[in-house]
Coordinates of C-alpha atoms in Angstrom, one line a residue:
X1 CA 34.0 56.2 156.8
X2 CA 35.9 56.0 153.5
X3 CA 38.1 58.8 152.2
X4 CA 38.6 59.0 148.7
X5 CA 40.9 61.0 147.2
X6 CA 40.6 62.0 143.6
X7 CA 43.3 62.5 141.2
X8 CA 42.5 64.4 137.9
X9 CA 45.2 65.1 135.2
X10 CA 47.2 67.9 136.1
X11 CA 45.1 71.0 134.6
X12 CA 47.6 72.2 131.9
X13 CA 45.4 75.0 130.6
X14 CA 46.1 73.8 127.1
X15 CA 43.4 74.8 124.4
X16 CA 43.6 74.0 120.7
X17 CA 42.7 75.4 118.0
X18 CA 39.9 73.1 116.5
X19 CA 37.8 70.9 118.7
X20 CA 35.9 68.0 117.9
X21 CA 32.4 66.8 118.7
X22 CA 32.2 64.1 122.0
X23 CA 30.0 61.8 123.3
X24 CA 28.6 61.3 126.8
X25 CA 29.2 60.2 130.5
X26 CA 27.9 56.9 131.8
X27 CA 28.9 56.5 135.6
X28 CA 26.0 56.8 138.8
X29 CA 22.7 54.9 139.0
X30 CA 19.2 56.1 138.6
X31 CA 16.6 56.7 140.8
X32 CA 13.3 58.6 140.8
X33 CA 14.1 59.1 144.7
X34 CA 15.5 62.3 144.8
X35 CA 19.2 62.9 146.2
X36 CA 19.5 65.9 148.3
X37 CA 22.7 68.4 148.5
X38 CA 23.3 70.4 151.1
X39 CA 25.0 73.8 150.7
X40 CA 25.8 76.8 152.5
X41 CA 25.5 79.2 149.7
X42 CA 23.2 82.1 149.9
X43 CA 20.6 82.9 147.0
X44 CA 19.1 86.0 147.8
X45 CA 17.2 88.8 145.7
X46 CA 18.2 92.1 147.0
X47 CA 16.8 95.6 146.0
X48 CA 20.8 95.7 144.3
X49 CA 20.7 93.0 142.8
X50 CA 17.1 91.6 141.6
X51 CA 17.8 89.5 139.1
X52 CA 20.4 87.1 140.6
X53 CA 20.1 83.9 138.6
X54 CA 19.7 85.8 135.0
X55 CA 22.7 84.4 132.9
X56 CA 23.3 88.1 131.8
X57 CA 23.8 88.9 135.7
X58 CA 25.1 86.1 137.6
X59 CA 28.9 85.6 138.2
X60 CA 29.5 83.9 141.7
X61 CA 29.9 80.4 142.0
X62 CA 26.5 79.9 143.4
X63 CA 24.2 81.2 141.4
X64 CA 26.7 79.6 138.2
X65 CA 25.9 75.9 139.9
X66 CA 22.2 76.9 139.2
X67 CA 22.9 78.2 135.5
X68 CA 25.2 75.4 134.4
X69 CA 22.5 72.7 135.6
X70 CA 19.7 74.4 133.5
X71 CA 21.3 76.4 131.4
X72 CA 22.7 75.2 127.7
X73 CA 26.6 76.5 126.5
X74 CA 27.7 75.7 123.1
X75 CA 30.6 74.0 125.0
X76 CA 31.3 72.5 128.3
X77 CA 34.2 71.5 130.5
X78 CA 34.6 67.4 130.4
X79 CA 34.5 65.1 132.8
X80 CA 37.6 64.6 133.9
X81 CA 38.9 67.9 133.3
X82 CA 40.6 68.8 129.8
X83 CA 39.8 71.0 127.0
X84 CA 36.3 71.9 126.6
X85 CA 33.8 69.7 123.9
X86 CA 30.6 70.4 122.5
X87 CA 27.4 71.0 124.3
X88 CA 24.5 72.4 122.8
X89 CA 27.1 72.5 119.8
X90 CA 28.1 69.3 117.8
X91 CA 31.2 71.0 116.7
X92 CA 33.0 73.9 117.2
X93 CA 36.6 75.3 115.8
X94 CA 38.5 78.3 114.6
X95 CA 38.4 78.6 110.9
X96 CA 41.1 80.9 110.6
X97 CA 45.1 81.0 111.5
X98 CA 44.7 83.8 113.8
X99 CA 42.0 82.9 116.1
X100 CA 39.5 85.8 115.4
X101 CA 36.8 83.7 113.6
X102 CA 35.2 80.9 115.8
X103 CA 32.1 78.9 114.2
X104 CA 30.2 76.3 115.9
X105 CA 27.3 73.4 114.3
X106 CA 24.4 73.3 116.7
X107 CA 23.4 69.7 117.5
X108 CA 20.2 68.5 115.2
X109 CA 17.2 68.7 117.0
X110 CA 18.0 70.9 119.5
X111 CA 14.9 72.1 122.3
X112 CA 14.3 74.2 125.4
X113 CA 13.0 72.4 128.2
X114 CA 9.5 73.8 127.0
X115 CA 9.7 71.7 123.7
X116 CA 10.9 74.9 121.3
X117 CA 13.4 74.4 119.2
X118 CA 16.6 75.9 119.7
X119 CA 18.3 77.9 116.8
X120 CA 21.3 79.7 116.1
X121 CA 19.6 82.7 116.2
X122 CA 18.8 81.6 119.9
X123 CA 22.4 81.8 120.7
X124 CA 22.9 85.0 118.9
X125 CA 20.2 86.6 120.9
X126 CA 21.2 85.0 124.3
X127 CA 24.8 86.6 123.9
X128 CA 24.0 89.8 122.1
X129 CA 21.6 90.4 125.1
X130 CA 24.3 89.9 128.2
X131 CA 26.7 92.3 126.2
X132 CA 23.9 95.2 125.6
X133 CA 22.8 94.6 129.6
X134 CA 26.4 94.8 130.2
X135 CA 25.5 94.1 134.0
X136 CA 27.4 95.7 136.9
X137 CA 28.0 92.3 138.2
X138 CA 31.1 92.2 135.4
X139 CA 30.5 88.8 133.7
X140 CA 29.7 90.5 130.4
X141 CA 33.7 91.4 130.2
X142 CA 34.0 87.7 129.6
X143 CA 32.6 88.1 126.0
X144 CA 34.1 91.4 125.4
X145 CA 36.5 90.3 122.7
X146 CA 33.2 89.4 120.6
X147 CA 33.1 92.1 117.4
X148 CA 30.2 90.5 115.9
X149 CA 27.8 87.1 115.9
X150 CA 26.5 85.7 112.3
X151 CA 23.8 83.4 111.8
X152 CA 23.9 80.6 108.8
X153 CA 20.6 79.1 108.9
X154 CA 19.2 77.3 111.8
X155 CA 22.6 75.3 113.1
X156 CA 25.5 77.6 112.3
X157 CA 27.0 80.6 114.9
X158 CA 30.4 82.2 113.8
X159 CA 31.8 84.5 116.1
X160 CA 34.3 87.5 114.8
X161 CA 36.6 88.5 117.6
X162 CA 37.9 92.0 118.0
X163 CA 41.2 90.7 118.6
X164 CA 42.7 86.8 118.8
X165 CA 41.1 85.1 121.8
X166 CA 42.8 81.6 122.3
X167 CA 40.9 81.4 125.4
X168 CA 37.6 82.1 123.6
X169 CA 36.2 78.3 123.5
X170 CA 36.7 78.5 127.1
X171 CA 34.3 81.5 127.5
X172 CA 31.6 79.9 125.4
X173 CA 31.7 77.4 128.5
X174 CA 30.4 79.6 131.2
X175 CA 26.6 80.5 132.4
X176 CA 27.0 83.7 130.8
X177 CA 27.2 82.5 127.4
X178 CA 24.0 80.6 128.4
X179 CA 21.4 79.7 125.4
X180 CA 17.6 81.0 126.9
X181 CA 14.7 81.4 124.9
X182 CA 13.7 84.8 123.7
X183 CA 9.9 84.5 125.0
X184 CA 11.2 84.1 128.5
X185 CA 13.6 87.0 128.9
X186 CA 13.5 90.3 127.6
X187 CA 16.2 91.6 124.5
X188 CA 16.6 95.2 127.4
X189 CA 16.2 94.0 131.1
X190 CA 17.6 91.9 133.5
X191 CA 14.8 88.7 134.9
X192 CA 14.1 89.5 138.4
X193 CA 13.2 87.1 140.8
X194 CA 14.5 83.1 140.6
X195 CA 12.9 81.5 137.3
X196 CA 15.3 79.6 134.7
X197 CA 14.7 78.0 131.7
X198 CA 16.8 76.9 129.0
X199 CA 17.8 73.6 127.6
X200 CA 19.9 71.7 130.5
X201 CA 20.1 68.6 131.4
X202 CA 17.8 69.5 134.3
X203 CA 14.5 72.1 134.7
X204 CA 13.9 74.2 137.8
X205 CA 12.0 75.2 140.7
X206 CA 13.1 77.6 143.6
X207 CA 11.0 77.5 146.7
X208 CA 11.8 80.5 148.3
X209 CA 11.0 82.5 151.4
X210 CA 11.9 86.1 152.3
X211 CA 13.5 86.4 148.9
X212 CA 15.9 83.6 149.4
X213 CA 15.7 80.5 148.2
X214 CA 15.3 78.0 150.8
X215 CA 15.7 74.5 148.6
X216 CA 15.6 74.5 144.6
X217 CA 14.5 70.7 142.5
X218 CA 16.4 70.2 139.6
X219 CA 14.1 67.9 137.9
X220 CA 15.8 65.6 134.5
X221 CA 14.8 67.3 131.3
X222 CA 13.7 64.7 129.0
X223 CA 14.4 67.0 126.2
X224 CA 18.0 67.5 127.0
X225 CA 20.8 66.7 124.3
X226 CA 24.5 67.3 125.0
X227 CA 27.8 66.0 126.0
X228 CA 26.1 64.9 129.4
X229 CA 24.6 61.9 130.8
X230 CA 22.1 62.2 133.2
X231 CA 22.6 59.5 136.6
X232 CA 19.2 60.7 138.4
X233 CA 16.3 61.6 137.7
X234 CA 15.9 64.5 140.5
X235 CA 17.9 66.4 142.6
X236 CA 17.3 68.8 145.7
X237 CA 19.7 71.6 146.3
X238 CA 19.1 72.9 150.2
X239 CA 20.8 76.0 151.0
X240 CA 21.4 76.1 155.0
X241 CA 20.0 79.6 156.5
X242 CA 23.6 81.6 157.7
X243 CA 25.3 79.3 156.0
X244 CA 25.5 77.2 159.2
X245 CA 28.1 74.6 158.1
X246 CA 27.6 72.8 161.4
X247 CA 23.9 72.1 160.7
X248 CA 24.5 70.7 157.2
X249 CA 26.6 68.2 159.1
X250 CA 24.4 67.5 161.4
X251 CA 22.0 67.1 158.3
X252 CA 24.0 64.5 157.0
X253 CA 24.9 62.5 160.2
X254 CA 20.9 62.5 160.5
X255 CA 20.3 60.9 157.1
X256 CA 18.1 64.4 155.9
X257 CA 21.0 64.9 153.1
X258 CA 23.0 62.9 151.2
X259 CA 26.0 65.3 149.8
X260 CA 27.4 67.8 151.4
X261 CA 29.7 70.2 149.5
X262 CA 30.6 73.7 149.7
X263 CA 31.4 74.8 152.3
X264 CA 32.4 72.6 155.2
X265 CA 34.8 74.1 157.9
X266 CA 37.6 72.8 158.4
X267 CA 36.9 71.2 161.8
X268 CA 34.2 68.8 159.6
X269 CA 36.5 67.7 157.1
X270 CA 39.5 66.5 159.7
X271 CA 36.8 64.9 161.4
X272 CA 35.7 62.8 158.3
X273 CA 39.1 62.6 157.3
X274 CA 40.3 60.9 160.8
X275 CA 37.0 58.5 160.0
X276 CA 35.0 59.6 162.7
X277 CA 31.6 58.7 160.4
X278 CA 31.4 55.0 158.8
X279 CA 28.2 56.0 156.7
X280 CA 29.9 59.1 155.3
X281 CA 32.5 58.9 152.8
X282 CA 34.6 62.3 152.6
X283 CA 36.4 63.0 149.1
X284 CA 39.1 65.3 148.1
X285 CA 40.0 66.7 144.8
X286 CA 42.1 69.5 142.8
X287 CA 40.5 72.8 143.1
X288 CA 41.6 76.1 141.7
X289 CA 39.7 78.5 144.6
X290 CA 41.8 80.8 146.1
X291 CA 41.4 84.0 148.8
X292 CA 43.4 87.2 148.3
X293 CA 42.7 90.7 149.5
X294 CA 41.8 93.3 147.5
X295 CA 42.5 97.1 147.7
X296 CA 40.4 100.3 146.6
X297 CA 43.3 102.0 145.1
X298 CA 42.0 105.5 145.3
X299 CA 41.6 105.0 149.2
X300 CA 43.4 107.7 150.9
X301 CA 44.8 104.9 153.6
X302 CA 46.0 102.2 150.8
X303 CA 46.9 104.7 147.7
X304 CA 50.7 104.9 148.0
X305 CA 52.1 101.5 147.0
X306 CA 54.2 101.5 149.4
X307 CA 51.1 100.7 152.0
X308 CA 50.5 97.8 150.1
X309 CA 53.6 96.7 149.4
X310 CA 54.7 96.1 153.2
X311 CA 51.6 94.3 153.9
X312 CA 52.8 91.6 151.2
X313 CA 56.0 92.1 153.0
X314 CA 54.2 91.2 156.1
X315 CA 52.0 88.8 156.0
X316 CA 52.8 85.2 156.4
X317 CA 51.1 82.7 153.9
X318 CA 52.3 80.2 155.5
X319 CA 51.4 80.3 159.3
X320 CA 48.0 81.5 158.5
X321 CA 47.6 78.6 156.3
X322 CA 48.4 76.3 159.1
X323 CA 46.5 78.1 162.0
X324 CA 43.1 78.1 159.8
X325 CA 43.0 75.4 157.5
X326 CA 45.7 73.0 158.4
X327 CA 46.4 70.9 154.8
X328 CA 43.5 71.7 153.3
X329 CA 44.9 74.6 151.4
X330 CA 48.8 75.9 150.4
X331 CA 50.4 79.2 150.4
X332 CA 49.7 81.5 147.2
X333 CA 52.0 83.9 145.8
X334 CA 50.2 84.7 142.3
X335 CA 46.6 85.3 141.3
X336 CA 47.5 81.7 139.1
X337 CA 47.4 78.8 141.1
X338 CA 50.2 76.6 141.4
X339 CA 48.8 74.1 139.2
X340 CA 47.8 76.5 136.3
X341 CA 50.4 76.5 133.0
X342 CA 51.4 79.8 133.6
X343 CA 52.2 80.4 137.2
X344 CA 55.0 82.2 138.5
X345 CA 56.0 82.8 142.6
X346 CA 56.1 86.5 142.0
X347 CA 55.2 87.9 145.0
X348 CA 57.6 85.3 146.8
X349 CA 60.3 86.4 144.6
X350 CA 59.6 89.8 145.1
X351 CA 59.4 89.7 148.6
X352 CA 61.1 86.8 150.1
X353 CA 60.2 85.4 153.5
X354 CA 58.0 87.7 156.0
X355 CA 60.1 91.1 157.0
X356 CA 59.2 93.4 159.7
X357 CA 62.1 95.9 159.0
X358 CA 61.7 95.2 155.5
X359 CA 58.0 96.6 155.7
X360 CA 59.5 99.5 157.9
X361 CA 61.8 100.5 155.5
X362 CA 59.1 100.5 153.0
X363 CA 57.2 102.8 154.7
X364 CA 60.0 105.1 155.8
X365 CA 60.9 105.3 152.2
X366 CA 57.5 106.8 151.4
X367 CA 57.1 109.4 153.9
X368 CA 54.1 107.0 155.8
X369 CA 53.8 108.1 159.5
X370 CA 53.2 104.5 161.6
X371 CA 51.0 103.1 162.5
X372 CA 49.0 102.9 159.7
X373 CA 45.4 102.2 160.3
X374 CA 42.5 100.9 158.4
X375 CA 40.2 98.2 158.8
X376 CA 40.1 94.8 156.8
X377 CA 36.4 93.7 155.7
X378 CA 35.3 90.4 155.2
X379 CA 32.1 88.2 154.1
X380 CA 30.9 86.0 156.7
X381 CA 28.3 84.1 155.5
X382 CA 30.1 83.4 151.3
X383 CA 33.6 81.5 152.0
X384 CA 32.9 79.6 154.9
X385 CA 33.1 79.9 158.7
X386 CA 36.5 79.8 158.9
X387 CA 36.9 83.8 157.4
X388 CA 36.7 85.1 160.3
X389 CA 39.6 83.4 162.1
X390 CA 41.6 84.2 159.2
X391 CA 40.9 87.5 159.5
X392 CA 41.9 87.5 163.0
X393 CA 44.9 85.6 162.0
X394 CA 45.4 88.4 159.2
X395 CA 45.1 91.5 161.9
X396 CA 47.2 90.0 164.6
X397 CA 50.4 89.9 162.1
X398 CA 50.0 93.1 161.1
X399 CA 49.6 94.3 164.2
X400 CA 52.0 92.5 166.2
X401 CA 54.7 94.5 163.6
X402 CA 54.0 97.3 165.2
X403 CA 53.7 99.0 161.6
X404 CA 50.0 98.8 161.2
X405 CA 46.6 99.1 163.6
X406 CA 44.1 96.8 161.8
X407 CA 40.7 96.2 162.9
X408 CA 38.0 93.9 160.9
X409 CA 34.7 93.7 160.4
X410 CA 32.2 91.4 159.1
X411 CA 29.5 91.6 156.8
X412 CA 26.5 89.1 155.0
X413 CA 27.2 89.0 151.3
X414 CA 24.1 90.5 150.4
X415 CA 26.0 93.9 152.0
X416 CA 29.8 93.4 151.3
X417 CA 29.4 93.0 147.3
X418 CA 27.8 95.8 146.4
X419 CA 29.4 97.9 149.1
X420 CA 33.0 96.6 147.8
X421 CA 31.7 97.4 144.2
X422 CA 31.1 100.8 145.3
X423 CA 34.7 101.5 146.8
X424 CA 33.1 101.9 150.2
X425 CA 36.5 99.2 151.8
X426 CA 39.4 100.3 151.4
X427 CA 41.0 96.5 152.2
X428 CA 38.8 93.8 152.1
X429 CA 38.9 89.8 151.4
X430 CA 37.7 87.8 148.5
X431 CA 37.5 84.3 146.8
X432 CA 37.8 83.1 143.3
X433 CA 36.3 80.5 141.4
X434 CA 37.9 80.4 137.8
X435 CA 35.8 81.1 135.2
X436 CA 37.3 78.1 133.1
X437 CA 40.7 77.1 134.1
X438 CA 43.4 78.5 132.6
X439 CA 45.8 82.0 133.4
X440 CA 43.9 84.6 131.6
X441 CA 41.0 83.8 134.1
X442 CA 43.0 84.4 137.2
X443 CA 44.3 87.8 135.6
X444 CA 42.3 89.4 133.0
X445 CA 39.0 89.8 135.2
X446 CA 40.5 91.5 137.7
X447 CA 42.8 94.1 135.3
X448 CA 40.4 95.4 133.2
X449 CA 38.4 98.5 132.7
X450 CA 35.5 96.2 133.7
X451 CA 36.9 94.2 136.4
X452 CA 35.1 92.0 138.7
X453 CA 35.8 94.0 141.4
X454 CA 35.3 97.4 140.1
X455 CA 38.8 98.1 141.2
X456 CA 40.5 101.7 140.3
X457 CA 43.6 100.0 139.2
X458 CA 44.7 100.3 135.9
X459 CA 47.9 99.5 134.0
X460 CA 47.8 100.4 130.4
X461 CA 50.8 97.9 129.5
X462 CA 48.8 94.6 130.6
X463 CA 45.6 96.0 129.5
X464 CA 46.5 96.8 126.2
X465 CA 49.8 94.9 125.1
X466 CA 50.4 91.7 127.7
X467 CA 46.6 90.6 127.9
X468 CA 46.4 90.1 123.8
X469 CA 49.4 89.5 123.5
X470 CA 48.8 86.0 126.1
X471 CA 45.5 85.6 124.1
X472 CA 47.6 84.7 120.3
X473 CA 49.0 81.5 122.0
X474 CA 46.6 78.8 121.5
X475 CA 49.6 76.8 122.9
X476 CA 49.4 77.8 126.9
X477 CA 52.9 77.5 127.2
X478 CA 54.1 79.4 124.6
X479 CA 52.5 82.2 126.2
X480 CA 54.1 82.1 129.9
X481 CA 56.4 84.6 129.2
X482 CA 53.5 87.0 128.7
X483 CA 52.2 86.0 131.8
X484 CA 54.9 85.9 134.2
X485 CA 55.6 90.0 133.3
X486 CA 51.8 90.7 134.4
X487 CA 51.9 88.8 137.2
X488 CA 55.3 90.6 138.3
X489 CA 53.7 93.7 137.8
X490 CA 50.9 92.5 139.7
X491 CA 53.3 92.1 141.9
X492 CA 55.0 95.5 142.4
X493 CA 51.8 97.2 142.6
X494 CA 49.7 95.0 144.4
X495 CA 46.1 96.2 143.7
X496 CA 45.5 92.4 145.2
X497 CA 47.5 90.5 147.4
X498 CA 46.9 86.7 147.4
X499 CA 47.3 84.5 150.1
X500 CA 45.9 80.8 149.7
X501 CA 44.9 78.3 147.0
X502 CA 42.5 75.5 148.5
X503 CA 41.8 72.1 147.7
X504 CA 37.5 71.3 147.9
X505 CA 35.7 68.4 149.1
X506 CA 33.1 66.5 148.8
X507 CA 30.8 64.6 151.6
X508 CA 28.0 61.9 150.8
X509 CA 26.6 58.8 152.2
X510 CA 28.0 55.5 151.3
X511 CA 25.3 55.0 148.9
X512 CA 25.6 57.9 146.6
X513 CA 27.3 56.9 143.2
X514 CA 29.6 59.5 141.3
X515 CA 30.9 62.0 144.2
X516 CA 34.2 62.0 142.7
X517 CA 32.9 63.6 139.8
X518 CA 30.5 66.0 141.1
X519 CA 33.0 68.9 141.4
X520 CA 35.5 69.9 139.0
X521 CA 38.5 72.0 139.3
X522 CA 36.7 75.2 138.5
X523 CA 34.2 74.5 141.6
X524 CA 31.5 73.5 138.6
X525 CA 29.2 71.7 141.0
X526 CA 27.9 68.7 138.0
X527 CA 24.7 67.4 139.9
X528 CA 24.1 64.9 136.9
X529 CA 26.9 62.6 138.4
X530 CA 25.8 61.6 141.3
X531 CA 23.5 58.4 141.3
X532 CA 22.4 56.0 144.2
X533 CA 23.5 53.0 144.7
X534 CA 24.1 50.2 147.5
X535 CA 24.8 51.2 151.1
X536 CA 28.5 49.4 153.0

């Protein structure tokens, strides 16, 4: 067994002003013999959410990995991280000082996997539509500074912004943004069921069973043209039934799948790390994931602050970092990952090192009679098979201060989303997979009127003055500032409290070309990478 580790320039979150047309990739080998990824992500249709693949709808990383393989954006994160180039776009750029007017050139010659030429008009329909369906899943809020779309003829998009959005080129990077084709989804309602078209670098097929998809075929589109190059000619994508990490490995040991990526527990990647398999080659990379728990505000059990605030008092990062996931993730005190221009240690600085009599004193303060108790919910079939052992990790500190009786309890995604959407958990745990990878992302979704986790919070200071006011720098740095007073106030009223950012891996048989590209930092899984090549 090999371990590779990858090393990506740092991800400065730097985006300028004007971007210029790029050319493609050119690493992997082809093969008509399909290469088949294992994966213990769950795609389910649910009577809640029906429609789970629809680029109006989606926004987990799943169900994005599908959209960004089939699924054209105007622009796309490189290779190698970096600012985002052109995609279905040949060019892109703001035409004004201010960055409220944003104008992209479709490429010539542009099609849909079906042979139909893709206009501007496409794209104007595509976004229009996700902002009218404005879908309870949230991911419309990422296009929400878009006043208006114009058309020039066939090639030419401009986009007036409400307000300036230097993040804005970033946005037209994600699924949601997505060009489809007006004769395969409605202009009024979300597309049940697990059919996608667009104009990709790959077409799709879902075999599914008892609403789930089982394995999905990502076959090469020959009509593809973009920023990508295509190693493969097909791809299977096999999603492991309760997201049994352990039988994905055994998968791979076996030969029945070549890759293996999200997620493996961390008992499978010390094993390939220590070399325990010499056809397997383990590789780690950057990531920007990272776990926090979230509060329902209006709870009766978590609506003084002062609840919250001693459990950020509480909790150590540090040894539940090392009980659950050894060095394969770090202690988090922000929403923004260590790595992210931007970043500050506010909750550190706020609270220092872990305090029981801090936390007491806290409480006292407020009038809370001890102990306090309510129950911490988690996924545990979304994040991995370790959640629950953090959990329990999570409960016994709490506990053990003698401040708090904490329980937990588990549930499958297709339950804990919509529940936590509703309010129904007053504490619960979630993950995050940036959008695009820069500050705003970690921040803005989760602050807003429309937040991702339909949170109760608000704060009328970041939402109406920090927020823009991070969004005028086109120059990341210039706006840290900015950033470091909402994360502060993030902070002091912990409506979240984060807890770890982790690094993400990779697994694939020695003769699979292009693994070390076939994640980036935002968790984009990029399928056309991988290649096969010569076993040893």
């Amino acid at each position: 067994m090999n371990r590779k580790t990858l090393v990506l320039p740092a991800v400065a979150g730097l985006l300028a002003p004007v971007l210029a047309a790029c050319g493609g990739t050119d690493s992997g080998s082809k093969s008509s013999d399909a290469i088949v990824v294992g994966t213990t992500d769950q795609f389910t249709a649910t009577k809640e959410a029906p429609a789970p693949v629809d680029p109006a709808y989606a926004y987990d990383v799943g169900t994005w990995n599908i959209l960004r393989q089939t699924v054209q954006t105007l622009m796309t994160e490189p290779k190698g991280e970096g600012q985002v180039v052109p995609d279905a776009a040949e060019s892109c750029s703001f035409t004004d000082s201010g960055s409220e007017r944003y104008a992209c050139k479709l490429r010539d010659g542009l099609e849909f996997a079906n042979g139909d030429k893709v206009t501007a008009q496409d794209v104007k329909f595509s976004i229009e539509r996700a902002l009218r369906l404005h879908a309870d899943s949230g991911v419309s809020a990422l296009l929400n500074t878009i006043d208006t779309i114009e058309t020039q003829g066939d090639r030419e998009v401009i986009f007036h912004l409400k307000t300036p959005d230097a993040t804005f080129p970033y946005k037209l990077s994600t699924p949601v943004a997505g060009i489809i084709n007006p004769k395969d989804y409605a202009k009024d309602k979300l597309r049940d069921g697990f059919e996608v078209d667009g104009s990709g670098p790959y077409t799709f097929h879902a075999d599914v069973k008892d609403n789930a998809i089982v394995s999905a075929t990502f076959t090469k589109n020959p009509n593809y043209k973009g920023y990508v190059t295509v190693n493969n000619d097909k791809v299977v994508l096999r999603s492991f039934a309760d997201a049994d990490a352990d039988a994905m490995g055994a998968a791979i040991d076996k030969g029945d799948i070549d890759v293996m990526t999200r997620t493996m527990s961390p008992a499978q990647i010390q094993k390939l790390d220590a070399g325990s398999d010499k056809n397997v080659d383990l590789v780690d990379m950057p990531g920007l994931e990272i776990r926090y728990l979230a509060f329902n505000t209006n709870a009766p059990t978590v609506k003084t602050k002062a609840v919250r605030q001693a459990m950020a008092q509480l909790i150590d990062r540090g040894a539940l970092v090392s009980k659950v996931y050894g060095s394969q993730a770090e202690p988090l005190y922000s929403l923004v990952p260590a790595s992210i221009t931007g970043h500050s240690n506010s909750f550190l600085n706020t609270y220092g090192n872990p305090s029981v009599a801090k936390a007491k004193s806290m409480l006292a303060k407020a009038g809370i009679t001890t102990p306090v108790k309510l129950t911490l919910h988690y996924t545990t079939d979304h994040y991995g098979s370790a959640t629950k052992q953090e959990f329990e990790v999570l409960q016994k500190q709490l506990n053990d201060s003698g401040l708090f009786q904490a329980s937990i309890k588990g549930h499958p995604w297709t339950q804990f989303r919509p529940a936590e959407q509703r309010g129904q958990y007053d504490v619960y745990g979630m993950g995050w997979f940036p959008d695009f990878p820069d500050a705003d992302n970690f921040l803005a979704p989760f602050l807003g009127k429309d937040n991702f986790l339909g949170s109760p919070y608000r704060n009328s200071t970041i939402e109406r003055t920090l927020i823009p006011e991070s969004r005028r720098e086109s120059d990341r740095l210039n706006a840290a500032k900015t950033l470091t007073q909402i994360q502060d106030t993030v902070a002091d009223d912990v409506p979240v409290l984060p807890l770890w950012q982790g690094k993400q891996y990779v697994a694939a048989r020695d003769d699979i070309t292009g693994t070390s590209y076939a994640l980036n930092s935002s968790s984009t899984l990029q399928l056309w990478e991988l290649g096969r090549g010569v076993s040893g």
